[in-house]
Amino acid sequence: MSYFLMPLLLLDKLKNSKINFIKMTKILITGASGQLGSVLTKKLQDKYGVDNVIASDLRINPSFNGCFEVLDATDFDALSEIVLKFEITQIYHLAAILSANGEKIPLNTWDINMKSLFNVLEVSRLTNIDKVFFPSSIAVYGNDAPKTETPQDYVVAPSTVYGISKVAGENWAHYYYERYGLDIRSIRYPGVIGHQSLPGGGTTDYAIDIFHKAVKNEVFECFLEATATLPMIYMDDTIRATIELMEAPKENITVRTSYNLSGMSFSPEQLTQSIQKIYPDFKIVYKPDFRQKIAESWPSSIDDSSARSDWNWKPQFDIDAMASVMIEELKLKYITELKIS
Ligand code: NAD
């Protein structure tokens, strides 16, 4: 059932819950089993306590510890029940279909990305949720945008269905803030690189896969061209930025669509050179596919001065620092796996 057909009973329950909620932070994360969600969940558990963070996804991650609910975020009733049951006060809405996978199923991607966001917006409005986080992406920019230091306010005219859904999401976030006062905050993430989890079908996934091959002493076949420069960010910086934005004083937040965020920018050949400082024999071959065209439509670097001035954003990892940690952590992971098997 959708929110359009919501029974009066549930509506009453939702409205009453505004009065009944004790204002203690209780967080719901959608898409919590994914690349970002699995790391963000742990960080929020450390900060707010395991029992105050409810992770949810279509599937449970086998190594997950904590409170988990199987949830299809496109199901409004199921989402409402969880928000009421756990007296949720904040939602981090990460569930989405990403750029490369989205191009394989454009209409489903629009449907899932938008329906799940509408459900989160509506349930947040009806239950007076304190804060919502919605990740957008550099994919909001299209071919016409300046490639370097793309300005925050440049026209967003994306060339992928994923980008279109993120632009629409940003505008709906802005609408709910203006119309209902919903405190929804957002970041346009660059490509996120981390060792903790595997990527979920984005155009920047190569920058994670390459490290797995390097550590296993294998040749890496790259689906982008050698010079395809894209904005990227290390996982620790991504999670820190997300939490810093959510904790910033409300009056400091001047961007209610989504903040540009910058970590570093590099091409596959520059990343290869950085890896070769540690593994001089590491080899890469280039076999560009449809993802090269997506990459060409995106900026190569981003102007994030609004994030820097509004909530003091500053990245800590450059390409070499990130490469060094990635290799150390993945070496440990593969050695541990070998010992176990
Ligand atoms: P991911 O694909 O790894 O994880 C997304 C999760 O959403 C998956 O676990 C999937 O099972 C879940 N999901 C999909 N449909 C769902 C549904 N209907 N109901 C509930 N769960 C559902 O993606 P990620 O890399 O962790 O990205 C998280 C968010 O950050 C997404 O909104 C994405 O658009 C955004 N983002 C990510 C990157 C990046 O580089 N990873 C860059 C820009 C923006």
XYZ file of N, CA and C in Angstrom, residues 67-269:
609
model
N 21.114 -4.263 15.899
C 19.680 -4.382 15.603
C 19.485 -4.283 14.103
N 18.849 -5.291 13.527
C 18.637 -5.285 12.068
C 17.199 -5.643 11.752
N 16.616 -4.901 10.797
C 15.269 -5.196 10.306
C 15.344 -5.368 8.795
N 14.762 -6.454 8.290
C 14.647 -6.585 6.830
C 13.582 -5.591 6.385
N 13.954 -4.686 5.476
C 13.023 -3.627 5.052
C 13.227 -3.296 3.583
N 12.137 -3.370 2.826
C 12.131 -2.812 1.481
C 11.656 -1.368 1.632
N 12.542 -0.418 1.398
C 12.218 0.992 1.660
C 11.144 1.539 0.719
N 10.785 0.773 -0.305
C 9.677 1.224 -1.171
C 8.316 0.832 -0.572
N 8.342 0.092 0.554
C 7.097 -0.330 1.214
C 6.793 0.654 2.355
N 5.836 1.539 2.115
C 5.553 2.604 3.085
C 5.086 2.045 4.428
N 4.204 1.048 4.389
C 3.676 0.495 5.644
C 4.786 -0.125 6.489
N 5.655 -0.891 5.823
C 6.742 -1.548 6.556
C 7.676 -0.507 7.172
N 7.978 0.536 6.406
C 8.840 1.608 6.917
C 8.178 2.297 8.116
N 6.889 2.613 7.987
C 6.167 3.283 9.087
C 6.173 2.438 10.350
N 5.940 1.130 10.178
C 5.896 0.246 11.347
C 7.222 0.274 12.101
N 8.325 0.270 11.348
C 9.650 0.266 12.003
C 9.894 1.602 12.710
N 9.522 2.698 12.050
C 9.718 4.023 12.660
C 8.928 4.118 13.968
N 7.704 3.601 13.959
C 6.869 3.650 15.173
C 7.394 2.694 16.245
N 7.714 1.467 15.817
C 8.143 0.435 16.776
C 9.380 0.888 17.565
N 10.348 1.498 16.857
C 11.607 1.851 17.524
C 11.671 3.326 17.933
N 10.572 4.069 17.718
C 10.524 5.501 18.055
C 11.718 6.251 17.460
N 11.843 6.079 16.152
C 12.982 6.641 15.410
C 12.929 8.174 15.404
N 14.111 8.797 15.621
C 14.173 10.278 15.577
C 15.034 10.789 14.419
N 15.884 9.912 13.862
C 16.707 10.337 12.708
C 16.731 9.210 11.675
N 16.711 9.576 10.395
C 16.819 8.555 9.343
C 17.991 8.907 8.419
N 18.851 7.922 8.180
C 19.883 8.039 7.146
C 19.402 7.160 5.996
N 18.972 7.805 4.916
C 18.341 7.046 3.821
C 19.369 6.753 2.712
N 20.041 5.597 2.833
C 21.108 5.270 1.878
C 20.644 4.355 0.750
N 19.507 3.687 0.919
C 19.064 2.698 -0.088
C 18.902 3.376 -1.447
N 19.493 2.775 -2.468
C 19.377 3.311 -3.829
C 19.968 2.310 -4.810
N 19.625 2.488 -6.077
C 20.325 1.788 -7.162
C 21.335 2.793 -7.713
N 22.600 2.349 -7.879
C 23.664 3.284 -8.247
C 23.809 3.471 -9.762
N 24.799 4.278 -10.156
C 24.875 4.781 -11.540
C 24.997 3.697 -12.605
N 25.987 2.801 -12.467
C 26.222 1.822 -13.542
C 25.084 0.808 -13.591
N 24.658 0.303 -12.423
C 23.523 -0.631 -12.396
C 22.248 0.045 -12.882
N 22.103 1.321 -12.557
C 20.907 2.068 -12.941
C 20.708 2.144 -14.444
N 21.811 2.237 -15.190
C 21.694 2.331 -16.651
C 21.202 1.022 -17.266
N 21.317 -0.084 -16.513
C 20.819 -1.380 -17.027
C 19.312 -1.491 -16.829
N 18.768 -0.809 -15.807
C 17.320 -0.891 -15.517
C 16.794 0.526 -15.196
N 16.749 1.407 -16.210
C 16.459 2.830 -15.935
C 15.127 3.069 -15.217
N 14.037 2.446 -15.683
C 12.741 2.765 -15.088
C 12.618 2.210 -13.666
N 13.164 1.004 -13.452
C 13.166 0.454 -12.090
C 13.986 1.333 -11.150
N 15.097 1.859 -11.679
C 15.966 2.702 -10.851
C 15.219 3.954 -10.412
N 14.547 4.589 -11.356
C 13.736 5.777 -11.024
C 12.694 5.406 -9.966
N 12.008 4.296 -10.208
C 10.937 3.861 -9.322
C 11.456 3.620 -7.895
N 12.545 2.851 -7.780
C 13.072 2.492 -6.448
C 13.646 3.728 -5.751
N 14.464 4.497 -6.485
C 15.120 5.648 -5.846
C 14.097 6.694 -5.398
N 13.063 6.924 -6.223
C 12.101 7.963 -5.866
C 11.090 7.470 -4.834
N 10.557 6.260 -5.035
C 9.528 5.756 -4.113
C 10.096 5.661 -2.692
N 11.314 5.142 -2.578
C 11.896 4.995 -1.241
C 12.122 6.376 -0.607
N 12.544 7.361 -1.408
C 12.748 8.708 -0.850
C 11.409 9.331 -0.428
N 10.389 9.216 -1.276
C 9.073 9.768 -0.908
C 8.581 9.149 0.401
N 8.776 7.837 0.557
C 8.337 7.175 1.780
C 9.067 7.752 2.998
N 10.381 7.947 2.858
C 11.166 8.497 3.972
C 10.715 9.930 4.269
N 10.497 10.726 3.232
C 10.072 12.115 3.445
C 8.708 12.162 4.146
N 7.769 11.345 3.664
C 6.422 11.381 4.228
C 6.388 10.871 5.663
N 7.045 9.757 5.915
C 7.013 9.220 7.278
C 7.732 10.199 8.214
N 8.761 10.867 7.729
C 9.493 11.833 8.562
C 8.607 13.031 8.881
N 7.858 13.495 7.887
C 6.943 14.630 8.101
C 5.854 14.245 9.102
N 5.256 13.062 8.912
C 4.113 12.668 9.740
C 4.500 12.356 11.177
N 5.720 11.878 11.387
C 6.118 11.498 12.755
C 7.064 12.523 13.379
N 7.245 13.650 12.682
C 8.093 14.707 13.251
C 9.525 14.254 13.519
N 10.076 13.515 12.588
C 11.476 13.078 12.698
C 12.371 14.320 12.818
N 13.393 14.233 13.688
C 14.264 15.397 13.921
C 15.121 15.750 12.716
N 15.791 14.724 12.155
C 16.738 14.977 11.058
C 16.746 13.809 10.095
N 16.953 14.145 8.805
C 17.069 13.105 7.773
C 18.347 13.371 6.988
N 19.072 12.285 6.660
C 20.212 12.416 5.739
C 19.892 11.688 4.441
N 20.145 12.397 3.328
C 19.902 11.824 2.000
C 21.152 12.058 1.148
N 21.857 10.977 0.732
C 23.058 11.204 -0.070
C 22.722 11.468 -1.530
N 23.296 12.558 -2.058
C 23.229 12.776 -3.499
C 24.601 12.409 -4.076
N 24.926 12.911 -5.243
C 26.121 12.420 -5.932
C 26.635 13.472 -6.913
N 27.927 13.355 -7.257
C 28.476 14.196 -8.328
C 27.779 13.903 -9.656
N 27.021 12.782 -9.710
C 26.296 12.406 -10.935
C 25.176 13.383 -11.279
N 24.905 14.354 -10.389
C 23.866 15.355 -10.723
C 24.342 16.268 -11.849
N 25.667 16.383 -12.014
C 26.188 17.245 -13.083
C 26.232 16.468 -14.394
N 26.037 17.184 -15.500
C 26.064 16.543 -16.813
C 27.167 17.090 -17.687
N 27.109 16.748 -18.962
C 28.167 17.104 -19.917
C 28.477 18.596 -19.983
N 27.468 19.439 -19.758
C 27.664 20.884 -19.963
C 28.371 21.572 -18.805
N 28.432 20.927 -17.650
C 29.023 21.592 -16.483
C 30.538 21.708 -16.643
N 31.140 22.771 -16.081
C 32.604 22.879 -16.127
C 33.230 21.639 -15.488
N 34.282 21.112 -16.124
C 34.853 19.838 -15.642
C 35.668 20.013 -14.364
N 36.339 21.154 -14.241
C 37.188 21.323 -13.047
C 36.553 22.310 -12.078
N 36.693 21.984 -10.805
C 36.151 22.831 -9.728
C 34.703 23.216 -10.014
N 33.886 22.229 -10.356
C 32.481 22.478 -10.705
C 31.794 23.220 -9.554
N 31.207 24.388 -9.857
C 30.642 25.191 -8.765
C 29.386 24.566 -8.159
N 29.184 24.843 -6.880
C 28.005 24.357 -6.144
C 26.706 24.643 -6.903
N 26.574 25.869 -7.397
C 25.268 26.277 -7.932
C 25.149 26.137 -9.436
N 26.086 25.432 -10.081
C 25.983 25.284 -11.538
C 24.749 24.442 -11.886
N 24.176 24.718 -13.056
C 22.977 23.983 -13.501
C 23.216 22.475 -13.458
N 22.250 21.743 -12.875
C 22.385 20.285 -12.828
C 21.537 19.666 -13.948
N 22.220 19.053 -14.911
C 21.534 18.454 -16.068
C 22.175 17.095 -16.341
N 21.834 16.101 -15.515
C 22.540 14.814 -15.565
C 22.246 13.994 -16.816
N 23.137 13.044 -17.103
C 22.951 12.218 -18.298
C 22.627 10.763 -17.944
N 22.504 10.442 -16.644
C 22.119 9.076 -16.252
C 20.807 9.138 -15.470
N 20.091 8.010 -15.452
C 18.835 7.963 -14.683
C 19.146 8.116 -13.195
N 20.291 7.598 -12.784
C 20.724 7.746 -11.386
C 20.857 9.231 -11.039
N 21.557 9.977 -11.926
C 21.738 11.419 -11.705
C 20.399 12.147 -11.699
N 19.509 11.746 -12.602
C 18.177 12.386 -12.654
C 17.432 12.147 -11.336
N 17.535 10.918 -10.807
C 16.830 10.633 -9.545
C 17.454 11.427 -8.389
N 18.770 11.658 -8.438
C 19.408 12.423 -7.353
C 19.029 13.905 -7.444
N 18.961 14.464 -8.667
C 18.544 15.873 -8.818
C 17.114 16.028 -8.295
N 16.228 15.100 -8.702
C 14.839 15.168 -8.233
C 14.808 15.056 -6.705
N 15.618 14.143 -6.153
C 15.677 13.955 -4.698
C 16.121 15.230 -3.993
N 17.137 15.900 -4.548
C 17.613 17.153 -3.946
C 16.487 18.190 -3.922
N 15.747 18.279 -5.031
C 14.666 19.265 -5.097
C 13.534 18.931 -4.127
N 13.241 17.638 -3.972
C 12.206 17.246 -3.011
C 12.672 17.511 -1.582
N 13.963 17.286 -1.324
C 14.511 17.582 0.008
C 14.304 19.072 0.313
N 14.652 19.905 -0.654
C 14.501 21.351 -0.508
C 13.034 21.705 -0.264
N 12.126 21.056 -1.017
C 10.690 21.315 -0.887
C 10.198 20.966 0.516
N 10.591 19.794 1.030
C 10.139 19.386 2.365
C 10.709 20.300 3.444
N 11.899 20.825 3.224
C 12.469 21.773 4.186
C 11.664 23.072 4.176
N 11.428 23.596 2.962
C 10.722 24.887 2.833
C 9.260 24.762 3.259
N 8.597 23.696 2.809
C 7.144 23.589 3.013
C 6.794 23.085 4.419
N 7.547 22.103 4.932
C 7.188 21.468 6.211
C 8.231 21.672 7.301
N 9.345 22.327 6.969
C 10.392 22.543 7.975
C 11.168 21.279 8.319
N 11.084 20.239 7.457
C 11.824 19.000 7.733
C 13.328 19.280 7.622
N 14.069 18.920 8.667
C 15.515 19.189 8.689
C 16.239 18.068 7.941
N 16.228 18.175 6.627
C 16.874 17.156 5.793
C 18.167 17.741 5.246
N 19.247 16.953 5.355
C 20.587 17.429 4.976
C 21.188 16.453 3.965
N 22.023 16.972 3.092
C 22.502 16.125 2.000
C 23.897 16.520 1.528
N 24.617 15.492 1.050
C 25.957 15.686 0.473
C 25.971 15.042 -0.907
N 26.609 15.722 -1.864
C 26.879 15.096 -3.172
C 28.207 14.347 -3.037
N 28.117 13.044 -2.724
C 29.353 12.276 -2.551
C 30.086 12.128 -3.876
N 31.419 12.215 -3.829
C 32.245 11.747 -4.955
C 32.314 10.217 -4.891
N 33.130 9.568 -5.716
C 33.318 8.118 -5.636
C 33.954 7.762 -4.298
N 33.351 6.831 -3.580
C 33.835 6.505 -2.228
C 34.714 5.254 -2.276
N 35.906 5.357 -1.645
C 36.869 4.249 -1.654
C 37.089 3.755 -0.229
N 36.831 2.463 -0.021
C 37.036 1.906 1.316
C 37.432 0.449 1.220
N 38.056 -0.062 2.301
C 38.500 -1.463 2.313
C 37.497 -2.357 3.018
N 36.547 -1.733 3.768
C 35.665 -2.513 4.651
C 34.593 -3.285 3.895
N 34.178 -2.771 2.729
C 33.019 -3.358 2.040
C 33.233 -3.281 0.533
N 32.435 -4.069 -0.177
C 32.567 -4.074 -1.635
C 31.604 -3.067 -2.261
N 31.988 -2.481 -3.403
C 31.121 -1.473 -4.020
C 29.860 -2.078 -4.618
N 28.834 -1.213 -4.846
C 27.513 -1.715 -5.221
C 27.044 -1.339 -6.616
N 27.970 -1.190 -7.588
C 27.522 -0.952 -8.965
C 27.605 0.488 -9.413
N 28.647 1.204 -8.966
C 28.856 2.592 -9.382
C 29.954 2.689 -10.434
N 30.125 3.903 -11.000
C 31.106 4.115 -12.067
C 32.516 4.269 -11.506
N 32.615 4.571 -10.203
C 33.935 4.750 -9.592
C 34.429 3.474 -8.892
N 33.693 2.372 -9.061
C 34.046 1.108 -8.375
C 35.463 0.627 -8.704
N 35.969 1.006 -9.879
C 37.298 0.516 -10.275
C 38.354 0.872 -9.224
N 38.160 2.042 -8.579
C 39.164 2.544 -7.640
C 39.183 1.740 -6.335
N 38.243 0.814 -6.170
C 38.291 -0.134 -5.040
C 38.820 -1.476 -5.557
N 38.236 -1.949 -6.664
C 38.647 -3.252 -7.222
C 40.153 -3.302 -7.470
N 40.721 -2.186 -7.911
C 42.154 -2.146 -8.265
C 43.039 -2.551 -7.064
N 42.621 -2.155 -5.856
C 43.426 -2.470 -4.672
C 43.386 -3.972 -4.347
N 42.208 -4.569 -4.551
C 42.094 -6.015 -4.294
C 43.041 -6.795 -5.220
N 43.101 -6.366 -6.494
C 43.996 -7.031 -7.453
C 45.461 -6.783 -7.077
N 45.784 -5.532 -6.711
C 47.180 -5.201 -6.392
C 47.676 -6.064 -5.222
N 46.849 -6.187 -4.188
C 47.258 -6.931 -3.000
C 47.386 -8.426 -3.315
N 46.538 -8.909 -4.258
C 46.600 -10.338 -4.616
C 47.635 -10.596 -5.724
N 48.391 -9.540 -6.084
C 49.439 -9.664 -7.096
C 48.874 -10.081 -8.459
N 47.714 -9.528 -8.810
C 47.084 -9.838 -10.098
C 47.059 -8.585 -10.977
N 46.950 -8.811 -12.288
C 46.824 -7.673 -13.226
C 45.402 -7.133 -13.115
N 45.249 -5.805 -13.151
C 43.913 -5.209 -13.060
C 43.428 -4.761 -14.433
N 42.206 -5.204 -14.789
C 41.589 -4.768 -16.051
C 40.622 -3.635 -15.724
N 40.930 -2.446 -16.261
C 40.182 -1.245 -15.870
C 39.091 -0.927 -16.889
N 37.856 -0.663 -16.407
C 36.744 -0.366 -17.322
C 36.655 1.103 -17.708
N 37.589 1.930 -17.180
C 37.680 3.326 -17.617
C 38.995 3.526 -18.360
N 39.077 4.629 -19.118
C 40.338 4.947 -19.796
C 41.371 5.470 -18.800
N 42.650 5.397 -19.204
C 43.760 5.773 -18.305
C 43.629 7.194 -17.759
N 43.061 8.100 -18.570
C 43.048 9.518 -18.179
C 41.708 9.982 -17.584
N 40.796 9.051 -17.331
C 39.453 9.440 -16.839
C 39.529 9.932 -15.385
N 39.714 11.240 -15.232
C 39.877 11.822 -13.886
C 38.512 12.083 -13.257
N 38.339 11.591 -12.018
C 37.058 11.758 -11.320
C 37.298 12.186 -9.871
N 36.318 12.871 -9.277
C 36.428 13.209 -7.849
C 36.200 11.952 -7.004
N 37.058 11.756 -6.004
C 36.986 10.571 -5.144
C 37.156 11.010 -3.688
N 36.840 10.096 -2.789
C 37.022 10.397 -1.362
C 37.240 9.087 -0.611
N 38.096 9.141 0.394
C 38.332 7.940 1.215
C 37.173 7.757 2.201
N 36.874 6.499 2.509
C 35.714 6.158 3.345
C 35.707 6.916 4.679
N 36.850 6.982 5.364
C 36.868 7.640 6.687
C 36.446 9.101 6.563
N 36.927 9.764 5.502
C 36.525 11.159 5.269
C 35.024 11.236 4.969
N 34.509 10.269 4.205
C 33.082 10.275 3.840
C 32.188 10.183 5.073
N 32.531 9.241 5.943
C 31.701 9.010 7.133
C 31.812 10.215 8.073
N 33.043 10.741 8.200
C 33.239 11.918 9.070
C 32.433 13.097 8.543
N 32.469 13.311 7.211
C 31.720 14.427 6.610
C 30.224 14.275 6.898
N 29.723 13.048 6.753
C 28.289 12.798 6.944
C 27.874 13.149 8.374
N 28.664 12.671 9.330
C 28.310 12.911 10.738
C 28.510 14.391 11.096
N 29.578 15.001 10.549
C 29.796 16.431 10.836
C 28.648 17.279 10.291
N 28.186 16.946 9.088
C 27.054 17.707 8.531
C 25.814 17.522 9.404
N 25.551 16.273 9.827
C 24.349 16.009 10.625
C 24.417 16.677 12.000
N 25.652 16.902 12.492
C 25.788 17.508 13.826
C 25.949 19.025 13.773
N 26.077 19.584 12.574
C 26.276 21.039 12.462
C 25.033 21.775 12.943
N 25.215 22.961 13.561
C 24.039 23.731 13.988
C 23.138 24.038 12.787
N 21.826 23.941 13.025
C 20.846 24.099 11.942
C 21.036 25.429 11.190
N 21.349 26.477 11.951
C 21.448 27.809 11.331
C 22.661 27.917 10.394
N 23.615 26.989 10.506
C 24.789 27.035 9.614
C 24.501 26.431 8.242
N 23.420 25.665 8.147
C 23.140 24.928 6.903
C 22.451 25.859 5.912
N 23.216 26.318 4.924
C 22.652 27.261 3.941
C 22.250 26.552 2.645
N 22.733 25.324 2.444
C 22.404 24.592 1.214
C 21.395 23.508 1.572
N 20.168 23.620 1.058
C 19.122 22.650 1.400
C 18.767 21.767 0.208
N 19.586 21.848 -0.854
C 19.512 20.821 -1.895
C 20.547 19.769 -1.507
N 21.825 20.029 -1.823
C 22.877 19.096 -1.419
C 24.239 19.771 -1.547
N 25.108 19.510 -0.576
C 26.447 20.124 -0.573
C 27.415 19.387 -1.496
N 28.137 20.126 -2.347
C 29.314 19.562 -3.014
C 30.333 19.161 -1.957
N 31.013 18.041 -2.191
C 32.044 17.586 -1.246
C 33.233 17.082 -2.045
N 34.422 17.520 -1.640
C 35.616 17.101 -2.359
C 36.577 16.383 -1.425
N 37.198 15.322 -1.919
C 38.234 14.628 -1.162
C 39.546 14.745 -1.919
N 39.594 14.103 -3.083
C 40.777 14.134 -3.973
C 40.253 13.886 -5.380
N 41.110 14.094 -6.400
C 40.724 13.769 -7.775
C 41.888 13.054 -8.426
N 41.600 11.964 -9.151
C 42.689 11.277 -9.862
C 42.127 10.434 -10.993
N 43.044 10.041 -11.885
C 42.692 9.166 -13.006
C 43.199 7.752 -12.687
N 42.756 6.734 -13.431
C 43.298 5.380 -13.215
C 44.821 5.342 -13.325
N 45.400 6.124 -14.261
C 46.872 6.040 -14.386
C 47.568 6.688 -13.186
